[in-house]
CSV table of C-alpha atoms in Angstrom, one decimal:
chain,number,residue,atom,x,y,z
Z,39,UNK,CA,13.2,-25.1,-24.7
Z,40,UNK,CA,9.6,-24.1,-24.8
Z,41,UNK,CA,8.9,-21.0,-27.3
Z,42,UNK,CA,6.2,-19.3,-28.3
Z,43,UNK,CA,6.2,-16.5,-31.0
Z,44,UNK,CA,3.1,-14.5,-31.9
Z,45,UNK,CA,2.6,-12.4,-35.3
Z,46,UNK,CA,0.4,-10.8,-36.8
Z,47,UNK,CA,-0.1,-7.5,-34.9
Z,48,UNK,CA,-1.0,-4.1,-36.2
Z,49,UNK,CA,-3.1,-0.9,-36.6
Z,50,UNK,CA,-6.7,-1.8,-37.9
Z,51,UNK,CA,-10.0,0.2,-37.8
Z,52,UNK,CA,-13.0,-0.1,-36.2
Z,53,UNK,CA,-15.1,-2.9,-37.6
Z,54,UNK,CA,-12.0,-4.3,-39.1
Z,55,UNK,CA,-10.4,-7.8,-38.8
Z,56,UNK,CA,-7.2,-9.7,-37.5
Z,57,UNK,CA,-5.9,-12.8,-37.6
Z,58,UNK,CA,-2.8,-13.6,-34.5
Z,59,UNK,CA,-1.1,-16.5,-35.1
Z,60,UNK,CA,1.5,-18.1,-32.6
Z,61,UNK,CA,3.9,-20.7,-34.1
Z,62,UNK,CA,5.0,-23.2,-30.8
Z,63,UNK,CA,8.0,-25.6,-30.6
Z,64,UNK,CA,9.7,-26.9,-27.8
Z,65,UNK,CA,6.9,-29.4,-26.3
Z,66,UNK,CA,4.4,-31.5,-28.2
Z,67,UNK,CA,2.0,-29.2,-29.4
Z,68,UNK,CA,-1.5,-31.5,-29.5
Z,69,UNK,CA,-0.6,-32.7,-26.1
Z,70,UNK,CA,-1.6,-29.0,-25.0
Z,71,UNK,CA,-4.4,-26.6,-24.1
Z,72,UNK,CA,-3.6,-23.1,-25.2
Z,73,UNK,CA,-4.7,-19.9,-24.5
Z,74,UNK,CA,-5.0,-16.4,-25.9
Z,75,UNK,CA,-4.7,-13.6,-22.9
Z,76,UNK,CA,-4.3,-9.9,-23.4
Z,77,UNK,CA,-3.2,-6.8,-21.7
Z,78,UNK,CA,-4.8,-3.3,-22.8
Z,79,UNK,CA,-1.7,-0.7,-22.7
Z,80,UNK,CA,-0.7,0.1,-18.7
Z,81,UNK,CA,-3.7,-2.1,-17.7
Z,82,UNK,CA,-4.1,-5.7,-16.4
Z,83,UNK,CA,-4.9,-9.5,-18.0
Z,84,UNK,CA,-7.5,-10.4,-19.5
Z,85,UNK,CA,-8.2,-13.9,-20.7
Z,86,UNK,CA,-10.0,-13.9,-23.9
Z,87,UNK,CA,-10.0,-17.1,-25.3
Z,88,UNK,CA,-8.6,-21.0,-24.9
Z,89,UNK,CA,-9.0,-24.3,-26.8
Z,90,UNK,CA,-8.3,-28.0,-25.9
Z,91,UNK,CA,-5.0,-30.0,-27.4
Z,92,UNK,CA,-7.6,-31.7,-29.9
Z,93,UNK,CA,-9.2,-28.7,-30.7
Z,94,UNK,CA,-12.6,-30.2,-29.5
Z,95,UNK,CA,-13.2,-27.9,-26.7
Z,96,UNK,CA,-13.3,-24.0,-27.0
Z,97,UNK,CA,-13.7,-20.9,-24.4
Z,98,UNK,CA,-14.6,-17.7,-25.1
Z,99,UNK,CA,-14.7,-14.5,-22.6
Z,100,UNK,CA,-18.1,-12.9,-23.2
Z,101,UNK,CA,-16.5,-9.5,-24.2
Z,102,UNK,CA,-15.0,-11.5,-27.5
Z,103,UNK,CA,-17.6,-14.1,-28.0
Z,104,UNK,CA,-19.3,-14.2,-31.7
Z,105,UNK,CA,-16.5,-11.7,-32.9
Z,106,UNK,CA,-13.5,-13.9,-32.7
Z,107,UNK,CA,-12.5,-17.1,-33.3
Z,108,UNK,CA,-9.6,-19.1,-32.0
Z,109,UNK,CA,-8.4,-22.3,-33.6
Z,110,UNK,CA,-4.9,-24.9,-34.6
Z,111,UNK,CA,-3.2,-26.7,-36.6
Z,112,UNK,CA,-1.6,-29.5,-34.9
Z,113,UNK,CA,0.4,-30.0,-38.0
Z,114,UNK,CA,1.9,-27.1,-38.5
Z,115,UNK,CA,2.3,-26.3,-34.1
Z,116,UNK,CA,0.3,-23.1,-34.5
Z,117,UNK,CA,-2.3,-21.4,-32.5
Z,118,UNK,CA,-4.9,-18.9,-34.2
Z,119,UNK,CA,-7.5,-15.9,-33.1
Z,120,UNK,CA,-9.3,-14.5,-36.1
Z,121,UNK,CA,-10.8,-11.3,-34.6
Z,122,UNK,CA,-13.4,-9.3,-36.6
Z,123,UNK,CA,-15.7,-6.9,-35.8
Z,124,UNK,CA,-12.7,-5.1,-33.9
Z,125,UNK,CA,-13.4,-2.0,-31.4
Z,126,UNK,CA,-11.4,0.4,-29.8
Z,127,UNK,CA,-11.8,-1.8,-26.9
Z,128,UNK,CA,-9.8,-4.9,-28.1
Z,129,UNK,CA,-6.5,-2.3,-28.3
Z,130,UNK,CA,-3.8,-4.3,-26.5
Z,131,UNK,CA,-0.7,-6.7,-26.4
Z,132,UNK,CA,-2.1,-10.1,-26.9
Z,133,UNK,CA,-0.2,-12.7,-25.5
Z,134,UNK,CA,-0.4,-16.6,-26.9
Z,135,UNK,CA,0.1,-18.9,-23.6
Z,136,UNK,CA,0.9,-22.8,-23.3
Z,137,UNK,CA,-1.6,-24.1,-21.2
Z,138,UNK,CA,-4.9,-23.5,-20.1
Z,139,UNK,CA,-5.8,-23.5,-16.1
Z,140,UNK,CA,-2.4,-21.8,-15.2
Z,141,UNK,CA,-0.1,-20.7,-18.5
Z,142,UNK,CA,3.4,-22.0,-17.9
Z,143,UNK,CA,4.6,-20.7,-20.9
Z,144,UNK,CA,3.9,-17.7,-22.6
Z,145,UNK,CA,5.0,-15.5,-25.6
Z,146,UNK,CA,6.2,-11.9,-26.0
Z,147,UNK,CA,3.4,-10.6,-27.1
Z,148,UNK,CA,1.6,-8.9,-30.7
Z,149,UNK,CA,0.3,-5.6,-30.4
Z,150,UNK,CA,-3.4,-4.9,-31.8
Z,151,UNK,CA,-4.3,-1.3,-31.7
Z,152,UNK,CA,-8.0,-0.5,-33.5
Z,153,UNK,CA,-8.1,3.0,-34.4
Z,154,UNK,CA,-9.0,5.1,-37.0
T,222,UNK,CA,-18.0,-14.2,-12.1
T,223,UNK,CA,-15.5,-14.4,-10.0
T,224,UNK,CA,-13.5,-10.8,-9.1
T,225,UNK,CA,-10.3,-11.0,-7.3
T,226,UNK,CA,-9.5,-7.9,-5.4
T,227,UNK,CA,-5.4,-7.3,-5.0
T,228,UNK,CA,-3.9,-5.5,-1.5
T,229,UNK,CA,-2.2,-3.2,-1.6
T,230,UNK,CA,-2.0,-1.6,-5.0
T,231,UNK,CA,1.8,-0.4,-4.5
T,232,UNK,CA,3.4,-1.8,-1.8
T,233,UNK,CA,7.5,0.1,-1.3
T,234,UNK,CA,10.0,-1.7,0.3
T,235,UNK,CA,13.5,-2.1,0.5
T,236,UNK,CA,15.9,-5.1,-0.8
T,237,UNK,CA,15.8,-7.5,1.6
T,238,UNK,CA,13.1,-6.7,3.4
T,239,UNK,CA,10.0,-9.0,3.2
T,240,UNK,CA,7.0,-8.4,0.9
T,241,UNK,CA,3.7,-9.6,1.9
T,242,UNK,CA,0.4,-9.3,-0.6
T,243,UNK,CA,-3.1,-10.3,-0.8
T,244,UNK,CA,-5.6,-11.4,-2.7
T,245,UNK,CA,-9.2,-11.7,-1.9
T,246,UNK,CA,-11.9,-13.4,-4.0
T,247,UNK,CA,-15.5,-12.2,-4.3
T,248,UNK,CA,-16.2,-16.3,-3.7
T,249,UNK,CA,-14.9,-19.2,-2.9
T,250,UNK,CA,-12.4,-20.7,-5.0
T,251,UNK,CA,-12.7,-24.0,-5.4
T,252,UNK,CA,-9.7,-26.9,-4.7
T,253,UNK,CA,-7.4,-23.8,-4.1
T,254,UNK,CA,-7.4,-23.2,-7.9
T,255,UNK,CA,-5.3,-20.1,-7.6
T,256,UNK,CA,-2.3,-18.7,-9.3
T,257,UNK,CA,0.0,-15.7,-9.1
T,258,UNK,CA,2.1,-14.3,-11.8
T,259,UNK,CA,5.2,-11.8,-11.8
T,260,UNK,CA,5.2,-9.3,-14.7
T,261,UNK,CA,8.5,-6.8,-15.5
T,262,UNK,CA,7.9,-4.2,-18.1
T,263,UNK,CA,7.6,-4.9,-21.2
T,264,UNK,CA,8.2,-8.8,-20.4
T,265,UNK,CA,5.1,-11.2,-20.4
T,266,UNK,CA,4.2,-12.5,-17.3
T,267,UNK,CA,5.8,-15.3,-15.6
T,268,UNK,CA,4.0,-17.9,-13.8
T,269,UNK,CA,5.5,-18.5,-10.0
T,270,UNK,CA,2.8,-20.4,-8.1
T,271,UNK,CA,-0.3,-22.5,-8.6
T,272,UNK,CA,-2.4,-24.3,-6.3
T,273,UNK,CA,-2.2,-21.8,-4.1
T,274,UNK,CA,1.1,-23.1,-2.7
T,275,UNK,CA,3.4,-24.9,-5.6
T,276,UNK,CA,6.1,-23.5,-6.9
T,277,UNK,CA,5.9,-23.5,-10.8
T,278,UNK,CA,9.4,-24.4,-12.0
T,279,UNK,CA,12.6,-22.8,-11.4
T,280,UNK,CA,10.8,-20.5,-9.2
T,281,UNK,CA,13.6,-19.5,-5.8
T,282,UNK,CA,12.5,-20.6,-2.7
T,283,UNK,CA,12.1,-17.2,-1.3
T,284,UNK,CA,8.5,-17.4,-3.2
T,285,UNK,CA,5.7,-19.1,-1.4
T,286,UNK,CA,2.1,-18.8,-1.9
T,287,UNK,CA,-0.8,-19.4,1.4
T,288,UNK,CA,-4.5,-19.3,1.6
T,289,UNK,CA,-8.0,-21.1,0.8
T,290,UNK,CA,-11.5,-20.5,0.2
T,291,UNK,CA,-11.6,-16.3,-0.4
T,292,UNK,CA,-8.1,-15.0,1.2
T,293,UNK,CA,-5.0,-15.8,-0.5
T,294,UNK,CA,-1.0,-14.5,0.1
T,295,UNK,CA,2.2,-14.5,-1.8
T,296,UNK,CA,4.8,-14.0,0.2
T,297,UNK,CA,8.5,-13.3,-1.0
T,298,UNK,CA,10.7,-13.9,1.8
T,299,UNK,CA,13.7,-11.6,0.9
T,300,UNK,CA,13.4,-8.9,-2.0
T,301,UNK,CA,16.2,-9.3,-4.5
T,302,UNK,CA,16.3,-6.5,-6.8
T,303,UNK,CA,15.0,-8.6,-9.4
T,304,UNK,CA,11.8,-9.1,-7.5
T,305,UNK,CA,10.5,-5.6,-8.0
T,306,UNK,CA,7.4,-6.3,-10.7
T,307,UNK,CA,3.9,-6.3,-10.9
T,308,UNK,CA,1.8,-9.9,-9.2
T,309,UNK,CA,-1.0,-10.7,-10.3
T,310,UNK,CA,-3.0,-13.5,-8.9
T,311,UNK,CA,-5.3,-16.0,-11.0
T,312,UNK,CA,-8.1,-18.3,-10.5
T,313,UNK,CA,-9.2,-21.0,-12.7
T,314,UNK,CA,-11.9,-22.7,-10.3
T,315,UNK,CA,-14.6,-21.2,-12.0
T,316,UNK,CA,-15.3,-20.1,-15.1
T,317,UNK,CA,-14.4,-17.5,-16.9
T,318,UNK,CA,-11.0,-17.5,-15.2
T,319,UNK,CA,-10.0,-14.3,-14.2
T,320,UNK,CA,-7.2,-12.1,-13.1
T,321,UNK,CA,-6.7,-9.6,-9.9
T,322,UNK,CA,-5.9,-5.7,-11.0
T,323,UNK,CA,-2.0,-6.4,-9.4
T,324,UNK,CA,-0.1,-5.2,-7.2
T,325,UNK,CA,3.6,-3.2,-8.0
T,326,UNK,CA,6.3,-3.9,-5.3
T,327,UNK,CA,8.3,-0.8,-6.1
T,328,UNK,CA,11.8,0.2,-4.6
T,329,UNK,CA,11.5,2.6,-1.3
């Protein structure tokens, strides 16, 4: 059974950083794309960031490019976004996703709320 | 960028009763690279269709997606009580992907 559990959520101010992790088992890992996709509170998806099985190829959405980082550890089956430079903008459930085109998979969700 | 536009924004119906929604892209998608999701609150969205017209897995019958080019539809044949959610539809033709606002199918 596929799972997918992100950590690392939590209250942060502005200008502060994050790092989500989302530990994966159930499928092999580096044979994967995965995504990071969030959802502001009572709002819609947005995708912010994906990166190949290999860890060669990387996407960003503008509105998070330069400020966060997304990486994994085939190793260890765990997906990473280091955010930094966090705004109130950034507030929402982010959500770690098996795949990259069309998620087939995807976890509960971490909550990142930047506030002061 | 392309922005996907979702019809209505609350549509009411009845169990049993048939459910028809929209999706419209600002362009062309290419190879029917589109995707719809069902979301429950507080759950993470679910992936039902891809390709326009495939059924991800496990995903009843009484789903089925329609459409090319700029016009898209997800049709769910006969509401079952678990059906009430937010869709949203997907496409990953062009980048960045990028996701409609949804629609909520709400009990009448």
């Amino acid at each position: 059974e596929v799972q997918l559990l992100e950590s690392g959520g939590g209250l942060v101010q502005p200008g502060g950083s994050l790092r989500l992790s989302c530990a994966a088992s159930g499928f092999t890992f580096s044979n994967y794309a995965l995504s990071w996709v969030r959802q502001p509170p009572g709002k819609g998806l947005e995708w912010v960031s994906a990166i190949s099985g290999s860890g060669g190829g990387v996407y960003y959405a503008d509105s998070v490019k330069g400020r966060f980082t997304i990486s994994r550890d085939n190793s260890k089956n765990t997906l990473y976004l280091q955010m930094n430079s966090l705004r109130a903008g950034d507030t929402a459930v982010y959500y770690c996703a098996k795949a990259w085109e069309f998620p087939d998979y995807w976890g509960q969700g971490t909550l990142v709320t930047v506030s002061s | 960028e392309i922005v996907l536009t979702q019809s209505p924004g609350t549509l009411s119906l009845s169990p049993g009763e048939r459910a028809t929604l929209s999706c419209r892209a600002s362009q062309s998608v290419s190879s029917s690279y589109l995707a719809w999701y069902q979301q429950k609150p507080g759950q993470a969205p679910r992936l039902l269709i891809y390709g326009a017209s495939s059924r991800a897995t496990g995903i009843p019958d009484r789903f089925s997606g329609s459409g090319s080019g700029t016009d898209f539809t997800l049709t769910i044949s006969r509401l079952d009580p678990e059906d009430f959610a937010v869709y949203y539809c997907q496409q990953y033709g062009s980048s960045p992907y990028t996701f409609g606002p949804g629609t909520k199918v709400d009990i009448k």
